[in-house]
Coordinates of C-alpha atoms and ligand atoms in Angstrom, one line a residue:
X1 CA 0.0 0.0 0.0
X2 CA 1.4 3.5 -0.9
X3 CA 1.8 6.2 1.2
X4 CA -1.2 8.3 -0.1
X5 CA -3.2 5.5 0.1
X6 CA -2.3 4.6 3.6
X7 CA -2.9 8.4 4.6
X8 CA -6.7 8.2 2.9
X9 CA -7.6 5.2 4.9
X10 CA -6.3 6.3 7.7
X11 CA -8.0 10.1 7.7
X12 CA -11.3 8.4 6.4
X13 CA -11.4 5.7 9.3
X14 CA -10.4 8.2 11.7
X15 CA -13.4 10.8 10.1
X16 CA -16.3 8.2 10.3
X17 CA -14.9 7.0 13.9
X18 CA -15.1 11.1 15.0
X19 CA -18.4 10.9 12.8
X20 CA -19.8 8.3 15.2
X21 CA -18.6 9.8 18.6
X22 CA -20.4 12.7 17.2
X23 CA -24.1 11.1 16.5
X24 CA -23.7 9.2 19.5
X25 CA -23.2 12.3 21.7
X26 CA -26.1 14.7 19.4
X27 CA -28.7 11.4 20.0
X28 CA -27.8 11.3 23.7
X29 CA -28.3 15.2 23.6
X30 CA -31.3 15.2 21.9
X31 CA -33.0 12.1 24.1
X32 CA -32.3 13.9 27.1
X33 CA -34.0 17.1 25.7
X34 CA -37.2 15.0 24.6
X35 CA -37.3 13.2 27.9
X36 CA -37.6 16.7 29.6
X37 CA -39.8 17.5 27.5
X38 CA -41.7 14.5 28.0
X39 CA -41.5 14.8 31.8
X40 CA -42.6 18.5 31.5
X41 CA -46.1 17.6 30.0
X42 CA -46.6 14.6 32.1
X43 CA -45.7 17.0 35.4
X44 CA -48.3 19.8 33.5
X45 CA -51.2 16.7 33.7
X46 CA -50.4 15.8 36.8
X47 CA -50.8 19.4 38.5
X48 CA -54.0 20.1 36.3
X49 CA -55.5 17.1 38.2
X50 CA -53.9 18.1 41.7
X51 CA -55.1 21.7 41.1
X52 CA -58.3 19.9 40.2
X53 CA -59.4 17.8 43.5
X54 CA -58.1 20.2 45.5
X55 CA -60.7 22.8 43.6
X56 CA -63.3 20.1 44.3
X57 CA -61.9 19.7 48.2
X58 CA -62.3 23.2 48.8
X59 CA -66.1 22.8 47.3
X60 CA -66.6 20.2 49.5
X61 CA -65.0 21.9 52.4
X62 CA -67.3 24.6 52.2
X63 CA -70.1 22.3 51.2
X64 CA -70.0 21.2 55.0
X65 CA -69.7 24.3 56.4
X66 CA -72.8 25.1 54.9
X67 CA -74.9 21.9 55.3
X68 CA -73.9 21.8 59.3
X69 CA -74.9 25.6 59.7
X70 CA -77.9 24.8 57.4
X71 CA -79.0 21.5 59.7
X72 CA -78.2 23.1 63.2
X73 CA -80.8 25.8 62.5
X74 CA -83.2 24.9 59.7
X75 CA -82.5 27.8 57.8
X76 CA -80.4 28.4 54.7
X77 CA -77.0 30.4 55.7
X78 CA -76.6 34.1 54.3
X79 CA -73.4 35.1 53.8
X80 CA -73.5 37.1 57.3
X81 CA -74.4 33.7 58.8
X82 CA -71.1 31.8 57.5
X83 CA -68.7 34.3 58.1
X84 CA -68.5 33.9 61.7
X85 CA -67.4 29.9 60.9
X86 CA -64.3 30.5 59.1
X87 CA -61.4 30.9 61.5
X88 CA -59.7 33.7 60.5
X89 CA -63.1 35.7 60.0
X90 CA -62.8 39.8 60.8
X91 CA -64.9 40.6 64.2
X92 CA -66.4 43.7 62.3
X93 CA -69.0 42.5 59.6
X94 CA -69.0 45.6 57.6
X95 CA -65.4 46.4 57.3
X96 CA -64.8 42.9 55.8
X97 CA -67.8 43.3 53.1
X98 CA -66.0 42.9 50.0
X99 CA -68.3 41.8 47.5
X100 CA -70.6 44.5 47.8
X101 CA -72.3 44.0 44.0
X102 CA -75.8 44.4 44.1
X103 CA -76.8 40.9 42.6
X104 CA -74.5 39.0 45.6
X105 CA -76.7 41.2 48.1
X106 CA -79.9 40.5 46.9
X107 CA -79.0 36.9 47.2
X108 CA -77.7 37.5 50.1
X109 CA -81.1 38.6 51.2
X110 CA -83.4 36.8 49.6
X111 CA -81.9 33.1 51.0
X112 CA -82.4 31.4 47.9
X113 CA -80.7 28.4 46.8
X114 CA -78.0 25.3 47.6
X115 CA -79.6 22.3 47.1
X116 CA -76.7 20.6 47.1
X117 CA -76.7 19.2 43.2
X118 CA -77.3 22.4 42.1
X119 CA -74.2 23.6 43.9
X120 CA -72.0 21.0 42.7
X121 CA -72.7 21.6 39.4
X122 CA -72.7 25.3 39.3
X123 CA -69.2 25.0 41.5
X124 CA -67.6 21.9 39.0
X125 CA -68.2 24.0 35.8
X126 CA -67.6 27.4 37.3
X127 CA -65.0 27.6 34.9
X128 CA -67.0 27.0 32.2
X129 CA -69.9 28.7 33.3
X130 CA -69.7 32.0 31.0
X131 CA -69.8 30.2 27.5
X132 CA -72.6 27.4 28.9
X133 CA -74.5 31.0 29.7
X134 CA -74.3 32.1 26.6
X135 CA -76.0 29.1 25.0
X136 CA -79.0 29.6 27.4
X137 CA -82.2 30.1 25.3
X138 CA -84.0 32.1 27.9
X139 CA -83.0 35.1 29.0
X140 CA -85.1 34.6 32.1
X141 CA -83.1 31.5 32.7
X142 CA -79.6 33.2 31.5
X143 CA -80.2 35.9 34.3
X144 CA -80.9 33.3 36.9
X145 CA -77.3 31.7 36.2
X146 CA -75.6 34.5 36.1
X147 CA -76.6 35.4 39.7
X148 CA -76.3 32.2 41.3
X149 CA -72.8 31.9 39.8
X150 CA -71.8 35.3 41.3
X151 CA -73.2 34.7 44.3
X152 CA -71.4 31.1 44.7
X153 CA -68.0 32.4 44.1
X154 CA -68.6 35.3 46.4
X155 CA -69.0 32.6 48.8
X156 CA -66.2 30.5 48.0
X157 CA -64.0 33.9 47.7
X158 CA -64.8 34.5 51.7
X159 CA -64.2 30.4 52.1
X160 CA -61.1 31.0 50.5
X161 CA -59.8 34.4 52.4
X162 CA -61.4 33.8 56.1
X163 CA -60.8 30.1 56.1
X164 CA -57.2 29.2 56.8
X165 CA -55.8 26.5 53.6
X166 CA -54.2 24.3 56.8
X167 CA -57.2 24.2 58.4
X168 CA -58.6 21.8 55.6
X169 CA -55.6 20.4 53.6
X170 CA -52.5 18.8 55.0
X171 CA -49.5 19.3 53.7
X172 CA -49.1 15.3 53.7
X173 CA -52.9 14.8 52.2
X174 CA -51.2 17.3 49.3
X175 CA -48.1 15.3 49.0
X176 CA -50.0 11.9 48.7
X177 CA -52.5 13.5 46.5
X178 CA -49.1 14.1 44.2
X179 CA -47.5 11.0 44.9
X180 CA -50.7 8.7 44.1
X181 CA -50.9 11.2 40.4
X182 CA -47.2 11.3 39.9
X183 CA -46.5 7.4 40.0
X184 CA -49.9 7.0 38.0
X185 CA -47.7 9.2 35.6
X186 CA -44.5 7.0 35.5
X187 CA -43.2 9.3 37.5
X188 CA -41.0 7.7 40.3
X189 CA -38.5 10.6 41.3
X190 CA -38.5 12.3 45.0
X191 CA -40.5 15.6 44.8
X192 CA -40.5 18.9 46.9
X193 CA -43.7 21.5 46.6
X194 CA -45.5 24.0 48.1
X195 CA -48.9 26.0 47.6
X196 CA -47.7 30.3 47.2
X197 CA -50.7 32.5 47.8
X198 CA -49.7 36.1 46.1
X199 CA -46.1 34.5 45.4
X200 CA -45.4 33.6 49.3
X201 CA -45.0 30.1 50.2
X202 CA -48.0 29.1 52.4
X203 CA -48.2 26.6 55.3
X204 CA -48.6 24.1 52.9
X205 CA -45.3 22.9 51.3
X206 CA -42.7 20.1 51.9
X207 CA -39.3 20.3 53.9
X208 CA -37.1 21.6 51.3
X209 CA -38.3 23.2 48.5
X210 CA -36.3 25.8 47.1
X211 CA -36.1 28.1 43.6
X212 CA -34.6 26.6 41.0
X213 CA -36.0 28.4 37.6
X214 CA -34.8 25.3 35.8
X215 CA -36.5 22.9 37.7
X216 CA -40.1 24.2 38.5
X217 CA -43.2 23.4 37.2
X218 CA -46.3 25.0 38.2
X219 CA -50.1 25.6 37.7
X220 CA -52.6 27.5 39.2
X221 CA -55.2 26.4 41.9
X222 CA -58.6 27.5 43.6
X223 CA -59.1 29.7 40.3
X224 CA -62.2 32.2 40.6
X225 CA -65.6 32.3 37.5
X226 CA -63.0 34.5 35.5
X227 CA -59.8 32.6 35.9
X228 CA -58.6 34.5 38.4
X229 CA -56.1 33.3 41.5
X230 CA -53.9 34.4 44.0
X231 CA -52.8 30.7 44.1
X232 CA -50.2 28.6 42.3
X233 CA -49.1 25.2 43.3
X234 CA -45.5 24.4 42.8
X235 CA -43.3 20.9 42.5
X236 CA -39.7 20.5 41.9
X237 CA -37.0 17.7 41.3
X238 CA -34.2 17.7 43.2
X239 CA -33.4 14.8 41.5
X240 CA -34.3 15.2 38.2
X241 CA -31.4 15.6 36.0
X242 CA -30.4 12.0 37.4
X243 CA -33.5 10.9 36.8
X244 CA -33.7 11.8 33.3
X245 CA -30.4 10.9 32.8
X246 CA -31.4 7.3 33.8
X247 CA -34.2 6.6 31.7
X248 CA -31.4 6.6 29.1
X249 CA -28.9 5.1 30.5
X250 CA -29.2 1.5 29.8
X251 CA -29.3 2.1 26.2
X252 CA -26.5 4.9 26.4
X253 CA -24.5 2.6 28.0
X254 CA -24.8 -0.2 25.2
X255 CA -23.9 2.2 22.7
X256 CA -20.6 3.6 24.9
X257 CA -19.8 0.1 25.3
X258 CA -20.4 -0.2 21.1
X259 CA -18.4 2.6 20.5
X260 CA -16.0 1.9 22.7
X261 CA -15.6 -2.0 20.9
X262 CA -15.0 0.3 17.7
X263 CA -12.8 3.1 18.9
X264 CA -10.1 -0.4 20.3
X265 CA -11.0 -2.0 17.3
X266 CA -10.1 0.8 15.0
X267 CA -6.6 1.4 16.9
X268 CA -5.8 -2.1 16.9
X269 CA -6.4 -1.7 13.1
X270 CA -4.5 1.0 12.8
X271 CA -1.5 -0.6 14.7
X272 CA -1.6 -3.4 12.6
X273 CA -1.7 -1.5 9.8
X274 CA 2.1 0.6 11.1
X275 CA 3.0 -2.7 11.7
X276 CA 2.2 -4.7 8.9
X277 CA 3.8 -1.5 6.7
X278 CA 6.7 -1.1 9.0
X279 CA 7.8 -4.9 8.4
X280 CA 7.1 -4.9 4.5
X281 CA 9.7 -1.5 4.7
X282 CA 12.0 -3.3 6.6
X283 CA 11.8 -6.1 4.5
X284 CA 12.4 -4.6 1.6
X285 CA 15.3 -3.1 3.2
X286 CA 16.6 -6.1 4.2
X287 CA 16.1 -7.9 0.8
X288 CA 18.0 -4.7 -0.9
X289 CA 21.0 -5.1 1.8
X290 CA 20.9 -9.0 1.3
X291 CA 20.9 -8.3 -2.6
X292 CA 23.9 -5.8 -2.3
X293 CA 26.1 -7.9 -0.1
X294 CA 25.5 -10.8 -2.2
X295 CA 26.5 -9.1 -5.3
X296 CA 29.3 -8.0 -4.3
X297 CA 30.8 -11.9 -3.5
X298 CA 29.1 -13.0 -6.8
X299 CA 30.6 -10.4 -9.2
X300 CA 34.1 -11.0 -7.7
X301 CA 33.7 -14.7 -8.3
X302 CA 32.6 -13.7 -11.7
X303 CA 35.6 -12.1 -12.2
X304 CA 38.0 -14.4 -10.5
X305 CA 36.2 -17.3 -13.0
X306 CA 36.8 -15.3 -15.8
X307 CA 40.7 -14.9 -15.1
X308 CA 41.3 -18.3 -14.1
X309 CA 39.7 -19.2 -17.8
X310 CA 42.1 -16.8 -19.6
X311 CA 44.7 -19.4 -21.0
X312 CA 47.5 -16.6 -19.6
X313 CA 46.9 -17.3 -16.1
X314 CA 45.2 -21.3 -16.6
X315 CA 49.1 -22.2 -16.5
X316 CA 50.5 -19.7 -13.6
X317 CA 49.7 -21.9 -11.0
X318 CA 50.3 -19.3 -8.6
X319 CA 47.8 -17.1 -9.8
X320 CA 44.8 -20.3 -10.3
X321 CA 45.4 -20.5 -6.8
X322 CA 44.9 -17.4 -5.8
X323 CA 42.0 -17.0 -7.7
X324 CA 40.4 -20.1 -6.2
X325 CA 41.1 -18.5 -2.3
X326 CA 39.2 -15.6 -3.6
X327 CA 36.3 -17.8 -4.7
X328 CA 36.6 -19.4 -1.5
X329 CA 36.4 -16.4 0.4
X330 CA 33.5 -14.9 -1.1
X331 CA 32.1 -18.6 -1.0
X332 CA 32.4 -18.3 2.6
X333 CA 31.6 -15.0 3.4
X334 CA 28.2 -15.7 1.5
X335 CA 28.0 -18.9 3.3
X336 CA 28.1 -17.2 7.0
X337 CA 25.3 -14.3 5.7
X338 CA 22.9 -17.4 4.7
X339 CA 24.2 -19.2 8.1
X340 CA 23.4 -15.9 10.1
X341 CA 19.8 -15.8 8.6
X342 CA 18.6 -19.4 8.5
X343 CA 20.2 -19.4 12.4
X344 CA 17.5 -16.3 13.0
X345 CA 14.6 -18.4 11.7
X346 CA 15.8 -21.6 13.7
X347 CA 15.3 -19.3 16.6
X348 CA 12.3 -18.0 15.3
X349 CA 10.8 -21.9 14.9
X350 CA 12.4 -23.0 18.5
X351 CA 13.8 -25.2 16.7
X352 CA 17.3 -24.5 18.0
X353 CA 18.7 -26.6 20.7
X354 CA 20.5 -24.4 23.8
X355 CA 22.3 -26.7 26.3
X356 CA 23.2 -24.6 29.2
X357 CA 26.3 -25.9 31.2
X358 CA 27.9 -24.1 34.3
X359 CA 30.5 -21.5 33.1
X360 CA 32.8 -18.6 34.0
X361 CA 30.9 -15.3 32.8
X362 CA 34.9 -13.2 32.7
X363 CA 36.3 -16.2 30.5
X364 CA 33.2 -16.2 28.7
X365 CA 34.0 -12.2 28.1
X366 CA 38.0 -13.0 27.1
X367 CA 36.2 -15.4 24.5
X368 CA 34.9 -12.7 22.8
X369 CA 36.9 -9.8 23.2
X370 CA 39.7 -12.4 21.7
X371 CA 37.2 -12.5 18.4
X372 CA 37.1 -8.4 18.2
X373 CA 40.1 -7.6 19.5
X374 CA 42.6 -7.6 16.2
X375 CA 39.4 -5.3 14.6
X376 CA 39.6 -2.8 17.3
X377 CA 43.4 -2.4 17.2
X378 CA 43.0 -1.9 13.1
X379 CA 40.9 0.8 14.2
X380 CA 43.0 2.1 16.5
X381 CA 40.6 1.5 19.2
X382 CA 41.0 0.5 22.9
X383 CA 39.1 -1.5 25.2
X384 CA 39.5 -1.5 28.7
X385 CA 38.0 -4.6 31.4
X386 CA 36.7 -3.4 34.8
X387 CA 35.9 -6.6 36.0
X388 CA 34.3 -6.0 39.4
X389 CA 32.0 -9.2 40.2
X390 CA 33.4 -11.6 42.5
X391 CA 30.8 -14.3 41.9
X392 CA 30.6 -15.1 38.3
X393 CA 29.1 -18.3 37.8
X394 CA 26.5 -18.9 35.4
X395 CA 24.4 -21.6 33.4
X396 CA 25.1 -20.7 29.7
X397 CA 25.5 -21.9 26.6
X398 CA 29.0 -20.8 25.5
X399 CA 29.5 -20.9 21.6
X400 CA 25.5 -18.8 21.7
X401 CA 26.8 -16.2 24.3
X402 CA 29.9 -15.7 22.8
X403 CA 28.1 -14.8 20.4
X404 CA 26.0 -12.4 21.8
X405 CA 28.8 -10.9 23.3
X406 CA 30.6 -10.4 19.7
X407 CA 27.0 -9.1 18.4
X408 CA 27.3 -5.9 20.9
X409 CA 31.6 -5.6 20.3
X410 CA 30.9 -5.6 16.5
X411 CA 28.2 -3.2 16.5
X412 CA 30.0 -1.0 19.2
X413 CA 32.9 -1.0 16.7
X414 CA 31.1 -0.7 13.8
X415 CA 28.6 2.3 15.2
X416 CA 31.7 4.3 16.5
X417 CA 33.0 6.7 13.5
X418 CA 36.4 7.4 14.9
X419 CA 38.4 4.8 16.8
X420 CA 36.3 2.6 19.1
X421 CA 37.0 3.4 22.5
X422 CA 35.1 0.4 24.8
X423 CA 34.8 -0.5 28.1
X424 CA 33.4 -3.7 29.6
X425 CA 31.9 -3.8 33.4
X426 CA 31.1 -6.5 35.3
X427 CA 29.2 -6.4 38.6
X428 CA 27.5 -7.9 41.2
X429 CA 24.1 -7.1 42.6
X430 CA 22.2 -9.1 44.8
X431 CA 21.9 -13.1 43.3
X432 CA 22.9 -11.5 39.5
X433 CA 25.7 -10.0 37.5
X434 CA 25.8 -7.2 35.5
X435 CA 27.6 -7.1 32.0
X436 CA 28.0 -3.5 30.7
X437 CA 29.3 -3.1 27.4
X438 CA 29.8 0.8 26.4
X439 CA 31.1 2.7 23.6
X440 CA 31.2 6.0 22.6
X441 CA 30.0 6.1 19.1
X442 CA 27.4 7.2 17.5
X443 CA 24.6 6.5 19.8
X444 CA 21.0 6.6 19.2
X445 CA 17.8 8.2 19.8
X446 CA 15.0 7.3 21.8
X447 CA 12.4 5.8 18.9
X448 CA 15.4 3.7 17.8
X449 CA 16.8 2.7 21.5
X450 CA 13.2 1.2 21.6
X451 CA 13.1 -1.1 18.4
X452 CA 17.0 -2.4 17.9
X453 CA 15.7 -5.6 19.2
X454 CA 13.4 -5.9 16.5
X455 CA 14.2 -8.4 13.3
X456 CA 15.7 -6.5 10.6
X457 CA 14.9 -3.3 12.5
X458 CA 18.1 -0.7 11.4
X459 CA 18.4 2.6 12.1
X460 CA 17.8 4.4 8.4
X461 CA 19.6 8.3 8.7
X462 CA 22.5 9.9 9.1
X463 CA 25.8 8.2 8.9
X464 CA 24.0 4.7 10.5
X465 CA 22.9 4.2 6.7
X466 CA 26.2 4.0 5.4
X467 CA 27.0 1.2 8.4
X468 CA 26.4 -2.4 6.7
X469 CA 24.2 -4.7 8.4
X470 CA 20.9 -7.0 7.8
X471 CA 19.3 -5.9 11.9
X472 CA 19.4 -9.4 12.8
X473 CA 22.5 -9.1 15.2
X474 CA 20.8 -7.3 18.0
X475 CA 17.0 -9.7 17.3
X476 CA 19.6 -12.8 17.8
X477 CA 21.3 -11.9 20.6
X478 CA 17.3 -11.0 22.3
X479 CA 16.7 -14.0 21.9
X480 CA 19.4 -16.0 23.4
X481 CA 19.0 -13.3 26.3
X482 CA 15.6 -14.8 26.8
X483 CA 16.6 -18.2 26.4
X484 CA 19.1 -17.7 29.4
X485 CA 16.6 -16.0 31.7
X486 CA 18.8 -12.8 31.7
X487 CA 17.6 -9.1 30.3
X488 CA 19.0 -6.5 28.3
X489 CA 18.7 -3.2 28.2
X490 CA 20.2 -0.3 26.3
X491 CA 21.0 3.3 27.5
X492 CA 22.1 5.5 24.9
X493 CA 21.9 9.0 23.9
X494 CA 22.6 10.3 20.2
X495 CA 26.2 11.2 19.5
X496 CA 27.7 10.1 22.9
X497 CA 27.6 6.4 22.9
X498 CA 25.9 3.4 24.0
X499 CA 25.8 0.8 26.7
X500 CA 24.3 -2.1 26.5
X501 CA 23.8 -4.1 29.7
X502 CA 23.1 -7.7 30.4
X503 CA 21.8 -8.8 33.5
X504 CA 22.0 -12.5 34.3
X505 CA 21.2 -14.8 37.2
X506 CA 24.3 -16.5 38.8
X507 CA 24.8 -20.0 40.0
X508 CA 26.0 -20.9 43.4
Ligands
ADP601 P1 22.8 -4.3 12.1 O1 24.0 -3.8 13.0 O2 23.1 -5.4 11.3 O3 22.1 -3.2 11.5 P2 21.7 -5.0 14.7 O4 20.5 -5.8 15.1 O5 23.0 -5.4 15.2 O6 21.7 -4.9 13.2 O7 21.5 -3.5 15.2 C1 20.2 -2.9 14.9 C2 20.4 -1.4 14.9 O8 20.7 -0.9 16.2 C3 21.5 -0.9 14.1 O9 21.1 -0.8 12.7 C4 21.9 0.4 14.7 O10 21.0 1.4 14.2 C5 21.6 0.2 16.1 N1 22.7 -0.1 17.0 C6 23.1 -1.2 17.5 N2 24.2 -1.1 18.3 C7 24.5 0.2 18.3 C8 25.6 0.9 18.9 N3 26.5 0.4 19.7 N4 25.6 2.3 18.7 C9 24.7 2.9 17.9 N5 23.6 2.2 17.2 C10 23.6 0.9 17.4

């Protein structure tokens, strides 16, 4: 896959993944706002049947008052006569005359009415009283309604002033009346309200209701023939943002866990996809490195067959034979690169065999330094042994950690532009040893510190480039590292050198 094309996956994946988040958080959004919207109107029905029996309680309420004074003394009450039974009635009649209009008077005097139908009736459909009026055929008749209903709500307005609203309603018989209508609702969230009279909070309210604009609903109660009331019931919430938020949650939650599933998925996608595009780069680097060392061997061989057939040199023995080293060389030298990677896939399979037996870990060192050591003083290079462990004894195999040892020489060597300046450490802490091999060569950054242990992993820029190398040395000697239950680990920083540092259990 080219780069563009990798780029364009990538950006659309990562789009349509944003994409999602995005629906996912507008539908959350937008089912919160319909749920409160939802809740608003079933709260709005609730209150209208609330404000609705406690209009019809208040009716009744009065009813008795009436029907007790009415059966004590035979006679039908005046308005003067009920007065005096409301509790917080004035003591001087004519100061607390309100409704003075002369058709409330005349009923007052002429003791008319309240048979107990008619005053249900006229009291249920106050509210509707005007337009039912208006339908009235006979005048007569139309006259006659009028007046009752004026003289009714006169009485019900002195029920509702003189009378105190505690004297007939609880505040609990308010809050079950909600309750029983809220849970009829679906409603199952705790509740706080309160009846206001003139926008004060009267006796009736629960513990702990307080103003919150966002969270009140309300509706008017104990409304006159016109509409008109001082009154207004009131609920709120406390807990209704929760509650909202839990009528969605169950299916919120499935599609967070959905998106979720997608957001790992598409990472682990994407890291797949680095992968999967880092490996075919470093393949192809590899097979191009492979390619060039190779050439080089074949095109000298080439060369070296073509002189040994000139008929010149077929009979200077001397030269055949040093024609045929050449070849031999190369031979070899292509030999050990198709040793070196057919070794890395024996590792690769298990298939290679380690026997472990007890050894020395400094002769184990001298082993290896004796393999680099005519390389280094070509270079010019020194290397210097601070052997500092006492206890060295280890189970290892020794031909495979030689070799791991040589690995990190060679690449010390080879990664140090000017001459190689080494030193080796050895150490003991606690039940291990520590081999630390450091140079102070070209070093290496971070990203790289963290992948030289990967199969042909090699670092591409700078000077490194021009270093040859297939990155198997370093995947190798991981491996064996394993094998031997030890770890390595590589501090480095770029242009001041590396060290490389083994740490390996010892053996009593
Ligand atoms: P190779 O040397 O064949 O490239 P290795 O597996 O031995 O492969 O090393 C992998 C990479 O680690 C190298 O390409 C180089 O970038 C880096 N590296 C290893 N040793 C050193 C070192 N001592 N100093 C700087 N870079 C190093």
């Amino acid at each position: 896959m080219n780069k563009t094309r990798f780029r364009l996956l990538v950006f659309f994946m990562s789009l349509s993944l944003i994409g999602i988040i995005l629906v996912q958080l507008y539908w959350v959004n937008s089912s919160l706002k319909n749920n409160d919207e939802q809740f608003k109107y079933h709260i709005q029905q609730v209150l209208a049947k609330v404000a609705e029996r406690l209009d019809n309680q208040e009716a009744d309420e009065f009813y008795k008052i009436y029907i007790s004074y009415k059966d004590s003394t035979g006679k039908t009450p005046t308005r003067t006569d009920l007065l005096p039974l409301y509790d917080n009635s004035p003591d001087n009649r004519s100061e607390m005359v309100v409704y003075s209009d002369k058709i409330t008077r005349e009923y007052d005097e002429d003791d008319v009415f309240f048979e107990k139908n008619k005053f249900d009736n006229v009291v249920r459909k106050k509210n509707t009283a005007k337009t039912n009026s208006n339908k009235s055929s006979n005048a007569v008749e139309e006259d006659e309604d009028r007046r009752l209903r004026f003289t009714i709500e006169s009485y019900m307005k002195d029920f509702r002033e003189y009378k105190s609203l505690e004297s007939w309603i609880s505040s609990e018989k308010l809050r079950s009346m909600l309750s029983a209508e809220l849970v009829q609702s679906g409603v199952t969230t705790p509740f706080e309200f309160g009846i206001y009279n003139s926008g004060m909070q009267t006796k009736i309210h629960s513990g702990r209701l307080s103003y919150d604009p966002d969270n009140f609903y309300e509706h008017t109660v104990f409304e006159d023939g016109q509409g008109y009331t001082k009154y207004r019931l009131l609920v709120s919430f406390p807990e209704k943002k929760a509650y909202l938020v839990s009528s969605i949650l169950g299916i919120t939650s499935l599609s967070l866990v959905f998106t979720l599933i997608i957001i790992i998925a598409y990472l682990s996608a994407i890291n797949q996809l680095i992968k999967q595009k880092n490996i075919s780069e470093i393949k192809t680097d590899f097979i191009n490195n492979m390619t060039h060392e190779f050439k080089t061997p074949i095109a000298t061989i080439n060369l070296a067959l073509d002189a040994i057939k000139n008929p010149k040199i077929f009979d200077d023995k001397e030269k055949v034979q040093r024609y045929l080293q050449m070849i031999r060389e190369e031979n070899k030298r292509m030999h050990a690169q198709v040793e070196n990677v057919l070794q890395i896939s024996k590792l690769d399979k298990k298939e290679l065999e380690i026997n472990k037996e007890q050894a020395d870990i400094h002769d184990i060192i001298e082993g290896a330094i004796e393999h680099v050591h005519l390389i280094i003083e070509s270079a010019n290079g020194t290397l210097t042994r601070h052997f500092n462990a006492q206890r060295t004894t280890a189970l290892l195999n020794d031909v495979h950690f030689t070799n791991v040892l040589v690995n990190i020489l060679d690449n010390a060597i080879k990664y140090s532009p000017d001459a190689p300046v080494i030193d080796i450490y050895t150490e003991n802490v606690k039940d291990f040893i520590l081999i630390k091999i450091s140079d102070k060569g070209l070093g290496m950054s971070k990203v790289t510190q963290k992948r030289i242990f990967e199969k042909f992993y090699r670092e591409h820029t700078g000077d490194i480039h021009n270093v040859k190398g297939h990155g198997l040395g370093l995947a190798y000697v991981k491996r064996i590292i394993e094998d031997h239950n030890c770890h390595i680990y590589v501090e480095s920083e770029k242009g001041k050198g590396s060290t490389f540092i083994i740490k390996m259990p010892l053996i009593n």
